Short mmCIF file of C-alpha atoms and ligand atoms in Angstrom, two decimals:
data_model
loop_
_atom_site.label_atom_id
_atom_site.label_comp_id
_atom_site.label_asym_id
_atom_site.label_seq_id
_atom_site.Cartn_x
_atom_site.Cartn_y
_atom_site.Cartn_z
CA MET E 17 -0.27 0.10 -0.03
CA VAL E 18 0.73 3.56 -0.69
CA GLY E 19 2.21 4.97 2.59
CA GLY E 20 4.06 1.85 3.83
CA GLU E 21 4.13 0.71 7.17
CA CYS E 22 3.83 3.80 8.79
CA SER E 23 0.34 4.95 7.66
CA TYR E 24 -1.14 1.50 8.28
CA TRP E 25 0.50 -0.35 10.89
CA ALA E 26 3.05 1.95 12.54
CA CYS E 27 3.15 5.19 13.51
CA ILE E 28 -0.14 6.76 12.49
CA PRO E 29 -2.49 3.84 13.94
CA SER E 30 -0.31 3.68 17.02
CA LYS E 31 -0.44 7.26 17.88
CA ALA E 32 -4.24 7.28 17.03
CA LEU E 33 -4.06 4.22 19.89
CA LEU E 34 -2.53 6.15 22.05
CA ARG E 35 -3.87 9.83 22.60
CA PRO E 36 -7.10 9.30 23.64
CA GLY E 37 -5.72 7.50 27.05
CA SER E 38 -2.81 10.77 27.27
CA ALA E 39 -5.72 13.22 26.86
CA LEU E 40 -7.80 11.63 29.58
CA ALA E 41 -4.89 11.10 32.00
CA HIS E 42 -4.09 14.40 31.71
CA ALA E 43 -7.99 15.71 32.34
CA ARG E 44 -7.63 13.61 35.20
CA ALA E 45 -4.64 15.19 36.44
CA LEU E 46 -6.22 18.53 36.55
CA PRO E 47 -8.43 19.73 39.56
CA GLY E 48 -11.84 20.88 37.97
CA ALA E 49 -11.02 18.90 34.64
CA LYS E 50 -10.92 15.62 36.84
CA GLN E 51 -14.23 16.18 38.20
CA ALA E 52 -15.91 16.42 34.87
CA VAL E 53 -14.31 13.01 33.73
CA ASN E 54 -16.34 9.85 34.87
CA GLY E 55 -15.69 6.33 33.66
CA SER E 56 -12.95 5.18 30.96
CA LEU E 57 -12.30 5.41 27.38
CA ASP E 58 -14.99 4.41 25.07
CA THR E 59 -13.11 1.75 23.43
CA ALA E 60 -15.32 1.30 20.12
CA ALA E 61 -14.98 4.94 19.40
CA VAL E 62 -11.12 4.96 19.92
CA LEU E 63 -10.95 1.96 17.51
CA ALA E 64 -12.91 3.79 14.99
CA HIS E 65 -10.67 7.09 15.72
CA ARG E 66 -7.91 4.83 14.61
CA ASP E 67 -9.53 3.25 11.72
CA GLU E 68 -10.03 7.12 10.44
CA PHE E 69 -6.59 8.19 10.51
CA THR E 70 -5.65 4.66 8.74
CA SER E 71 -8.03 5.54 5.95
CA HIS E 72 -9.51 1.88 6.82
CA TRP E 73 -6.42 0.61 5.35
CA HIS E 74 -7.19 2.16 1.77
CA ASP E 75 -4.45 4.10 0.29
CA ASP E 76 -6.51 6.06 -2.32
CA GLY E 77 -5.45 9.35 -1.01
CA GLN E 78 -2.14 8.67 -0.61
CA VAL E 79 -2.30 7.04 -4.73
CA GLU E 80 -4.15 10.67 -5.72
CA TRP E 81 -1.31 12.62 -4.25
CA LEU E 82 1.57 10.24 -5.87
CA ARG E 83 -0.27 10.96 -9.20
CA SER E 84 -0.32 14.65 -8.28
CA VAL E 85 3.36 15.07 -8.37
CA GLY E 86 3.80 12.85 -11.42
CA VAL E 87 4.70 9.43 -9.96
CA GLU E 88 3.61 6.50 -12.07
CA LEU E 89 2.21 3.88 -9.44
CA VAL E 90 2.92 0.53 -10.59
CA ARG E 91 1.25 -2.34 -7.99
CA GLY E 92 3.19 -5.77 -7.74
CA HIS E 93 6.10 -7.55 -6.16
CA GLY E 94 9.68 -5.66 -7.40
CA ARG E 95 12.66 -7.68 -7.54
CA LEU E 96 16.06 -6.55 -8.78
CA ALA E 97 16.85 -8.14 -12.20
CA GLY E 98 20.61 -6.82 -12.59
CA GLU E 99 21.80 -3.70 -12.88
CA ARG E 100 19.48 -0.73 -13.19
CA ALA E 101 16.36 -3.30 -13.80
CA VAL E 102 13.35 -4.11 -11.77
CA LEU E 103 11.03 -6.83 -12.52
CA VAL E 104 7.47 -6.72 -11.23
CA ASP E 105 5.45 -9.79 -10.25
CA GLY E 106 8.04 -11.39 -12.85
CA GLU E 107 6.09 -9.90 -15.94
CA ARG E 108 6.63 -6.26 -16.54
CA LEU E 109 10.36 -5.10 -16.55
CA LEU E 110 11.20 -1.61 -15.53
CA THR E 111 14.64 -0.33 -16.51
CA ALA E 112 16.43 2.95 -15.06
CA ARG E 113 18.17 5.31 -16.66
CA HIS E 114 20.00 6.43 -13.69
CA ALA E 115 19.13 5.05 -10.42
CA VAL E 116 17.00 2.22 -8.46
CA VAL E 117 16.41 2.94 -5.08
CA VAL E 118 15.15 0.32 -2.58
CA CYS E 119 12.76 1.31 0.06
CA THR E 120 11.44 -2.00 0.90
CA GLY E 121 11.60 -1.03 4.77
CA SER E 122 11.46 -3.49 7.54
CA ARG E 123 9.43 -6.20 9.40
CA PRO E 124 9.30 -7.74 12.86
CA ALA E 125 12.10 -9.95 13.59
CA LEU E 126 10.90 -12.83 15.72
CA PRO E 127 13.27 -14.72 17.75
CA HIS E 128 13.50 -18.84 18.02
CA VAL E 129 11.42 -19.80 20.96
CA PRO E 130 9.69 -23.14 21.06
CA GLY E 131 6.07 -22.89 20.39
CA LEU E 132 6.00 -19.27 19.15
CA ALA E 133 4.91 -19.76 15.97
CA GLU E 134 1.94 -21.75 16.94
CA ALA E 135 1.18 -19.13 19.74
CA HIS E 136 0.25 -16.89 16.37
CA PRO E 137 1.64 -13.88 18.40
CA TRP E 138 0.58 -10.54 17.27
CA THR E 139 3.55 -8.43 15.66
CA SER E 140 3.06 -4.88 15.21
CA ARG E 141 1.05 -4.98 12.27
CA ASP E 142 -1.82 -7.04 14.64
CA ALA E 143 -0.78 -4.52 17.96
CA THR E 144 -1.78 -1.45 15.73
CA SER E 145 -4.79 -3.12 13.59
CA SER E 146 -6.65 -5.48 15.85
CA ALA E 147 -10.34 -4.68 16.65
CA ILE E 148 -10.80 -6.84 19.30
CA VAL E 149 -8.98 -5.80 23.03
CA PRO E 150 -7.59 -8.98 24.50
CA PRO E 151 -8.66 -9.49 28.01
CA ARG E 152 -4.82 -10.18 29.00
CA LEU E 153 -2.07 -9.22 26.43
CA ALA E 154 1.95 -10.23 27.26
CA VAL E 155 3.87 -7.89 25.69
CA VAL E 156 7.55 -9.20 25.01
CA GLY E 157 10.13 -6.18 24.45
CA GLY E 158 11.37 -3.25 26.20
CA GLY E 159 11.80 -0.92 23.24
CA VAL E 160 9.59 1.74 21.87
CA VAL E 161 6.77 -0.63 20.16
CA ALA E 162 6.66 -2.21 23.30
CA VAL E 163 6.16 0.52 25.80
CA GLU E 164 3.63 2.34 23.26
CA MET E 165 1.73 -0.67 22.65
CA ALA E 166 1.35 -2.11 26.36
CA ALA E 167 0.27 1.41 27.25
CA ALA E 168 -2.58 1.67 24.11
CA TRP E 169 -3.95 -1.70 25.08
CA ARG E 170 -3.84 -1.07 28.82
CA SER E 171 -5.51 2.12 28.44
CA LEU E 172 -8.52 0.07 26.38
CA GLY E 173 -8.90 -2.14 29.26
CA SER E 174 -6.44 -5.07 28.33
CA GLU E 175 -4.73 -6.90 31.67
CA VAL E 176 -0.98 -6.06 30.43
CA THR E 177 2.29 -7.61 31.36
CA LEU E 178 5.51 -6.40 29.77
CA LEU E 179 8.24 -8.80 29.95
CA VAL E 180 11.31 -7.45 29.76
CA ARG E 181 14.99 -9.48 29.23
CA GLY E 182 16.94 -6.75 30.50
CA GLY E 183 16.88 -4.40 33.30
CA ARG E 184 15.61 -1.64 31.94
CA LEU E 185 13.09 0.28 29.24
CA LEU E 186 14.07 2.11 26.29
CA GLU E 187 17.81 1.41 26.56
CA ARG E 188 18.91 3.75 23.46
CA MET E 189 17.97 6.80 25.84
CA GLU E 190 19.24 8.22 29.09
CA SER E 191 18.25 5.73 31.93
CA PHE E 192 15.69 8.16 33.57
CA ALA E 193 13.81 8.08 30.41
CA GLY E 194 12.92 4.24 30.91
CA GLU E 195 12.67 4.65 34.71
CA LEU E 196 9.96 7.26 34.21
CA VAL E 197 8.26 5.57 31.38
CA ALA E 198 8.40 2.35 33.67
CA GLU E 199 6.68 4.18 36.40
CA GLY E 200 3.87 5.29 34.26
CA LEU E 201 2.95 2.07 32.98
CA ALA E 202 2.71 0.82 36.28
CA ALA E 203 0.90 3.33 37.65
CA ALA E 204 -1.64 2.83 34.63
CA GLY E 205 -2.17 -0.71 36.11
CA VAL E 206 0.67 -2.65 33.56
CA ASP E 207 2.64 -5.57 35.27
CA VAL E 208 6.26 -4.62 34.31
CA ARG E 209 8.61 -7.51 34.58
CA PHE E 210 12.29 -7.00 34.50
CA HIS E 211 15.00 -9.79 33.85
CA THR E 212 12.13 -12.08 32.39
CA GLU E 213 12.90 -14.34 29.54
CA VAL E 214 10.35 -16.23 27.65
CA THR E 215 11.66 -19.40 27.14
CA ALA E 216 8.57 -21.37 25.60
CA LEU E 217 5.17 -20.67 24.45
CA HIS E 218 2.14 -23.33 24.80
CA HIS E 219 -1.08 -22.35 22.67
CA HIS E 220 -4.12 -24.04 24.41
CA GLY E 221 -6.89 -21.44 23.61
CA PRO E 222 -5.01 -18.71 25.51
CA VAL E 223 -1.22 -18.89 25.48
CA THR E 224 0.61 -20.00 28.36
CA LEU E 225 4.39 -18.54 28.67
CA THR E 226 7.16 -20.10 30.34
CA LEU E 227 8.92 -17.48 31.71
CA GLY E 228 12.72 -18.72 32.75
CA ASN E 229 12.95 -19.72 36.20
CA ASP E 230 10.35 -17.38 36.96
CA GLY E 231 7.09 -19.61 36.58
CA GLU E 232 4.37 -19.00 34.20
CA LEU E 233 2.03 -16.55 32.68
CA THR E 234 -1.08 -17.27 30.61
CA ALA E 235 -2.71 -14.64 28.38
CA ASP E 236 -5.17 -14.47 25.94
CA GLN E 237 -2.71 -12.93 23.56
CA VAL E 238 1.12 -12.34 23.06
CA LEU E 239 2.65 -9.23 21.19
CA TYR E 240 6.01 -9.84 20.33
CA ALA E 241 8.22 -6.26 19.99
CA THR E 242 11.74 -7.50 19.69
CA GLY E 243 13.19 -5.63 16.99
CA ARG E 244 13.05 -5.40 13.13
CA ALA E 245 14.83 -7.36 10.19
CA PRO E 246 15.15 -5.78 6.69
CA ARG E 247 12.80 -6.75 4.01
CA THR E 248 15.44 -7.58 1.50
CA ASP E 249 14.88 -11.58 1.29
CA ASP E 250 13.06 -11.52 -1.83
CA ILE E 251 14.06 -8.42 -3.81
CA GLY E 252 16.42 -9.84 -6.34
CA LEU E 253 19.58 -9.04 -4.60
CA GLU E 254 21.18 -12.15 -5.75
CA THR E 255 20.96 -10.86 -9.22
CA ILE E 256 23.45 -7.92 -8.59
CA GLY E 257 26.14 -10.01 -6.21
CA LEU E 258 24.47 -9.15 -2.76
CA SER E 259 23.23 -11.46 -0.13
CA PRO E 260 19.70 -11.51 0.58
CA GLY E 261 18.13 -10.81 3.73
CA ASN E 262 20.68 -8.24 4.95
CA TRP E 263 20.19 -4.30 5.38
CA LEU E 264 21.64 -2.48 2.77
CA SER E 265 24.74 -0.67 3.74
CA VAL E 266 24.80 3.09 2.20
CA ASP E 267 26.89 6.48 2.31
CA ASP E 268 25.68 9.88 3.17
CA SER E 269 24.17 10.18 0.09
CA CYS E 270 22.24 6.73 0.58
CA LEU E 271 24.09 5.20 -2.50
CA ALA E 272 24.70 1.50 -1.69
CA THR E 273 28.52 0.89 -0.90
CA GLU E 274 28.90 -2.84 -2.13
CA VAL E 275 27.40 -2.13 -5.40
CA GLN E 276 29.55 -0.98 -8.36
CA GLY E 277 28.46 1.71 -11.08
CA GLY E 278 26.53 4.27 -8.68
CA TRP E 279 22.69 3.20 -9.69
CA LEU E 280 21.61 1.64 -6.58
CA TYR E 281 20.29 3.71 -3.57
CA ALA E 282 18.50 2.47 -0.56
CA VAL E 283 16.72 4.87 1.99
CA GLY E 284 14.90 4.63 4.77
CA ASP E 285 14.73 1.38 7.51
CA VAL E 286 16.39 -0.87 4.85
CA ASN E 287 19.61 1.01 4.98
CA HIS E 288 19.51 0.16 8.99
CA ARG E 289 21.01 4.21 9.52
CA ASN E 290 18.04 4.93 11.53
CA LEU E 291 14.64 3.12 12.04
CA LEU E 292 12.25 6.28 12.00
CA THR E 293 9.97 7.78 9.24
CA HIS E 294 10.87 11.31 9.43
CA GLN E 295 14.51 10.07 9.15
CA GLY E 296 13.58 8.17 5.96
CA LYS E 297 12.05 10.96 4.55
CA TYR E 298 14.77 13.40 5.27
CA GLN E 299 17.00 10.62 3.56
CA ALA E 300 14.77 10.45 0.45
CA ARG E 301 15.20 14.36 0.05
CA ILE E 302 18.96 13.99 0.25
CA ALA E 303 19.26 10.89 -2.06
CA GLY E 304 16.50 12.58 -4.63
CA ALA E 305 19.01 15.77 -4.46
CA ALA E 306 21.94 13.52 -4.94
CA ILE E 307 20.31 11.22 -7.74
CA ALA E 308 19.34 14.56 -9.83
CA ALA E 309 22.93 16.31 -9.45
CA ARG E 310 24.64 12.99 -10.74
CA ALA E 311 22.04 12.93 -13.75
CA ARG E 312 23.14 16.07 -14.46
CA GLY E 313 26.73 14.99 -14.48
CA GLU E 314 27.79 16.90 -11.32
CA GLN E 315 29.82 15.59 -8.49
CA PRO E 316 27.52 16.60 -5.44
CA ASP E 317 29.03 17.83 -2.50
CA ALA E 318 29.36 14.95 0.02
CA VAL E 319 30.43 17.59 3.02
CA ARG E 320 28.50 17.61 6.23
CA TRP E 321 25.48 20.19 5.83
CA SER E 322 25.44 19.84 2.13
CA PRO E 323 21.95 19.24 0.57
CA TYR E 324 23.63 16.08 -0.90
CA ALA E 325 24.66 14.27 2.38
CA ALA E 326 22.55 12.98 5.28
CA SER E 327 24.48 13.93 8.54
CA ALA E 328 21.54 14.47 10.95
CA ASP E 329 19.93 10.58 10.92
CA THR E 330 23.23 8.78 12.77
CA ALA E 331 23.97 10.39 15.87
CA GLY E 332 20.91 10.52 17.45
CA PRO E 333 18.08 12.24 15.63
CA PRO E 334 15.07 13.31 17.24
CA GLN E 335 12.60 10.38 18.69
CA VAL E 336 9.50 10.65 20.69
CA VAL E 337 8.11 7.65 22.79
CA PHE E 338 4.20 8.88 23.00
CA THR E 339 3.55 6.95 26.43
CA GLU E 340 2.24 8.86 29.43
CA PRO E 341 4.74 10.32 30.43
CA GLU E 342 6.04 11.13 26.98
CA ALA E 343 9.98 10.52 26.63
CA ALA E 344 11.65 12.54 23.75
CA ALA E 345 15.07 12.67 22.91
CA VAL E 346 17.46 14.15 20.39
CA GLY E 347 21.38 14.00 20.01
CA ARG E 348 23.78 12.21 22.04
CA THR E 349 22.71 10.66 25.55
CA PHE E 350 25.56 11.70 28.32
CA ASP E 351 27.12 7.98 28.04
CA GLN E 352 27.07 8.00 24.13
CA ALA E 353 28.93 11.35 24.15
CA GLU E 354 31.34 10.05 26.35
CA ARG E 355 32.17 6.86 24.36
CA ALA E 356 32.67 9.23 21.30
CA GLY E 357 35.54 10.82 23.22
CA LEU E 358 33.68 14.49 23.99
CA ARG E 359 34.24 16.15 27.18
CA VAL E 360 30.59 16.39 28.25
CA ARG E 361 28.71 17.27 31.27
CA ALA E 362 24.97 16.46 31.97
CA ILE E 363 22.81 18.98 33.20
CA ASP E 364 19.45 17.88 34.63
CA HIS E 365 16.78 19.77 36.04
CA ASP E 366 13.29 18.66 37.43
CA LEU E 367 10.54 19.59 35.13
CA GLY E 368 7.95 19.73 37.97
CA GLN E 369 9.66 22.88 39.10
CA VAL E 370 8.50 24.65 36.01
CA SER E 371 5.46 27.08 35.94
CA GLY E 372 4.12 25.95 32.94
CA ALA E 373 4.21 22.23 34.12
CA ALA E 374 2.64 22.56 37.39
CA LEU E 375 -0.13 24.75 35.69
CA TYR E 376 -0.13 21.69 33.24
CA ALA E 377 -0.84 19.07 35.46
CA ASP E 378 -1.28 18.31 39.55
CA GLY E 379 1.90 16.86 40.37
CA TYR E 380 3.61 17.14 37.27
CA ARG E 381 6.47 14.50 37.34
CA GLY E 382 9.24 14.75 34.76
CA ARG E 383 12.80 15.57 34.11
CA ALA E 384 14.95 17.30 31.46
CA ARG E 385 18.69 16.54 30.47
CA ILE E 386 20.87 18.53 28.45
CA VAL E 387 24.29 16.88 27.69
CA LEU E 388 26.72 20.06 27.06
CA ASP E 389 30.06 20.00 24.97
CA LEU E 390 32.38 21.69 27.29
CA ASP E 391 34.94 22.43 24.66
CA ARG E 392 32.80 23.66 21.96
CA ASN E 393 30.06 25.16 24.49
CA VAL E 394 27.13 23.76 22.53
CA ILE E 395 24.50 21.15 23.25
CA VAL E 396 25.33 17.72 22.04
CA GLY E 397 22.36 16.29 23.33
CA ALA E 398 18.89 16.93 25.15
CA THR E 399 16.32 14.41 26.85
CA PHE E 400 13.04 15.68 28.01
CA VAL E 401 10.58 12.97 29.80
CA GLY E 402 6.96 14.15 31.37
CA PRO E 403 3.56 14.62 30.10
CA ALA E 404 3.18 16.61 26.44
CA VAL E 405 6.83 17.19 26.28
CA ALA E 406 7.06 16.09 22.56
CA GLU E 407 6.57 19.57 21.23
CA LEU E 408 9.37 20.46 23.08
CA LEU E 409 11.63 18.36 21.11
CA HIS E 410 12.19 20.65 18.00
CA SER E 411 13.49 23.25 20.09
CA ALA E 412 16.47 21.10 21.19
CA THR E 413 16.88 19.82 17.63
CA VAL E 414 17.30 23.07 16.36
CA ALA E 415 19.56 23.83 19.06
CA VAL E 416 21.82 20.50 18.90
CA VAL E 417 21.85 20.07 15.04
CA GLY E 418 22.35 23.77 14.18
CA GLU E 419 25.37 23.49 17.25
CA VAL E 420 23.77 26.81 18.63
CA PRO E 421 26.22 28.50 21.06
CA ILE E 422 25.02 28.65 24.60
CA ASP E 423 25.71 32.34 24.87
CA ARG E 424 23.16 32.60 21.85
CA LEU E 425 20.74 30.25 23.03
CA TRP E 426 20.47 32.46 26.27
CA HIS E 427 18.57 35.26 24.05
CA ALA E 428 16.24 32.55 22.74
CA VAL E 429 13.63 33.33 25.40
CA PRO E 430 10.93 30.80 26.15
CA ALA E 431 7.32 32.49 26.60
CA PHE E 432 6.10 32.36 30.63
CA PRO E 433 4.76 30.19 31.69
CA THR E 434 5.08 27.28 29.31
CA ILE E 435 7.13 23.85 29.78
CA SER E 436 9.67 25.27 27.54
CA GLU E 437 10.56 27.67 30.46
CA VAL E 438 12.88 24.52 31.32
CA TRP E 439 15.43 25.88 28.85
CA LEU E 440 16.20 28.96 30.87
CA ARG E 441 16.89 26.74 34.33
CA LEU E 442 19.02 24.47 32.22
CA LEU E 443 21.02 27.54 30.58
CA GLU E 444 21.44 28.89 33.88
CA SER E 445 22.96 25.86 35.08
CA CYS E 446 25.47 26.01 32.04
CA ARG E 447 26.48 29.72 33.30
CA ASP E 448 26.95 28.13 36.68
CA GLU E 449 29.01 25.20 35.61
CA ARG E 450 31.34 27.96 33.04
CA PRO E 451 34.40 28.82 35.79
CA ASP E 452 34.23 32.43 34.44
CA GLY E 453 30.53 33.05 34.95
CA ALA E 454 30.10 34.16 31.17
CA VAL E 455 27.21 32.77 29.22
C1 FAD X 7 4.18 0.21 15.63
C2 FAD X 7 5.28 0.94 15.33
C3 FAD X 7 5.13 2.47 15.24
C4 FAD X 7 6.01 3.47 14.94
N1 FAD X 7 5.95 4.95 15.30
C5 FAD X 7 6.68 5.43 14.79
C6 FAD X 7 6.53 6.86 14.89
O1 FAD X 7 5.65 7.26 15.84
N2 FAD X 7 7.59 8.04 14.36
C7 FAD X 7 8.52 7.50 13.55
O2 FAD X 7 9.32 8.37 13.22
N3 FAD X 7 8.72 6.31 13.38
C8 FAD X 7 7.97 4.98 13.49
N4 FAD X 7 7.91 3.75 13.63
C9 FAD X 7 8.70 3.65 12.67
C10 FAD X 7 8.29 3.56 11.21
O3 FAD X 7 6.99 2.74 10.92
C11 FAD X 7 9.45 3.08 9.95
O4 FAD X 7 10.62 3.94 10.17
C12 FAD X 7 8.96 3.56 8.50
O5 FAD X 7 7.75 2.80 8.29
C13 FAD X 7 9.87 3.27 7.64
O6 FAD X 7 9.57 3.62 6.37
P1 FAD X 7 9.86 2.89 4.76
O7 FAD X 7 9.28 3.32 3.88
O8 FAD X 7 11.51 2.73 5.01
O9 FAD X 7 9.51 1.56 5.31
P2 FAD X 7 8.07 0.91 5.30
O10 FAD X 7 7.24 1.92 5.77
O11 FAD X 7 7.88 -0.33 5.86
O12 FAD X 7 7.52 0.54 3.43
C14 FAD X 7 7.96 -0.18 2.66
C15 FAD X 7 7.05 -0.10 1.62
O13 FAD X 7 7.81 -1.14 0.64
C16 FAD X 7 6.81 -2.07 0.48
N5 FAD X 7 7.43 -3.30 -0.42
C17 FAD X 7 8.45 -4.23 0.42
N6 FAD X 7 8.95 -4.95 -0.39
C18 FAD X 7 8.59 -4.79 -1.54
C19 FAD X 7 8.56 -5.10 -2.96
N7 FAD X 7 9.30 -6.41 -3.03
N8 FAD X 7 7.85 -4.77 -3.88
C20 FAD X 7 7.11 -3.84 -3.97
N9 FAD X 7 6.79 -2.97 -2.63
C21 FAD X 7 7.65 -3.81 -1.53
C22 FAD X 7 5.93 -2.78 1.50
O14 FAD X 7 4.74 -3.32 0.97
C23 FAD X 7 5.90 -1.04 2.12
O15 FAD X 7 4.77 -0.49 1.33
C24 FAD X 7 7.24 3.14 14.28
C25 FAD X 7 7.00 1.24 13.80
C26 FAD X 7 6.51 0.58 14.29
C27 FAD X 7 6.33 -0.81 13.98
#
């Protein structure tokens, strides 16, 4: 379907499922509003809202847009058939003058566990499109899909158990993000279990999961959210000397590095630079510009910040986890920055102390961190965790990607009383960190 995973089985339906639960939680956190909120979510209305956002799994709207921008759509299974050639459904051969771009995305990666196939587990597709709320849902995983789907189905009434192999959630973010999200899930009634490995499943109507040395758990449905694999096993990679089933490695213009002749590009999840919609679209803009430039016989500039070289999709692109609280991060975490050899300091602030946050919700709990590069006096990473912090993230993205000096940021005054005022507190701490007291 035109629009891919994001439109029908990922970002859009998952956020449509999550938003009513957050709206309810926010209303319940506000004196005066909470008295007006009785009862729980209307499940049928939430699912209908989700169905609207996926256009009931029809892609007519996106097809129309594609045509409006002059793109010819050929439906079918495409396979590479040698250099610059793609065969559709084994019948129609398309030959490119300049380039072929592989954008086949990713799919759920399932581990080898006895009884898993027989248990017919949900993957992200089922978890975002189900019309049925399972009374008991076991979610395996501790990453973004696992925590978001645990939150969404819990808000719709499922009894959810989250089974996490390691000791924390959201491992790629600052550790406090996972801690606050785990607290939020627990407060919503999700049973979060760390250090829990599923070693076998037994399907007998419901599913019984064997949990390592920790007994058993019976659920009506089990969701596996244990990572992604490239959708490259059946796209004819063998016809151009590559191995099927692998991610496609690319340079910064998204040109495949293991293919001679400079004609194959890979954009989006399939190149494994970053598995996020907005980064795939960013890469598409870069690759499109590079292909057009090369077709004109130019040598596009590969330096950082050139329109022909992706540079903002590898070292921590912006990402939001839409749980309650939300977790939003951009750039490097403190540990990642240290590992990259930077001399950094983490500056934290309790978001609940900011007037805008206190006004937003009674007992607002949240935390903000910026990672300051002490040698260049710029921010190389930022993390916000708390209700409604998603919209704060772009300010940090501008500061990190734009490498805005702290002294200049001091003049970017946030409006009072917004949650963004946390920037002032963070910048004051930066000033206090400077031995000369200057900002
Ligand atoms: C539950 C969930 C929630 C997510 N939420 C977010 C979010 O909130 N924000 C965010 O930024 N990212 C989110 N993501 C990630 C995001 O969905 C992906 O990064 C994005 O969809 C990748 O886009 P893509 O174009 O690379 O691949 P895809 O969206 O997977 O699209 C690939 C397309 O190629 C087609 N295709 C594959 N093989 C062939 C073939 N041989 N011939 C013809 N067509 C083929 C497929 O049918 C599909 O239409 C989420 C992911 C999941 C699973």
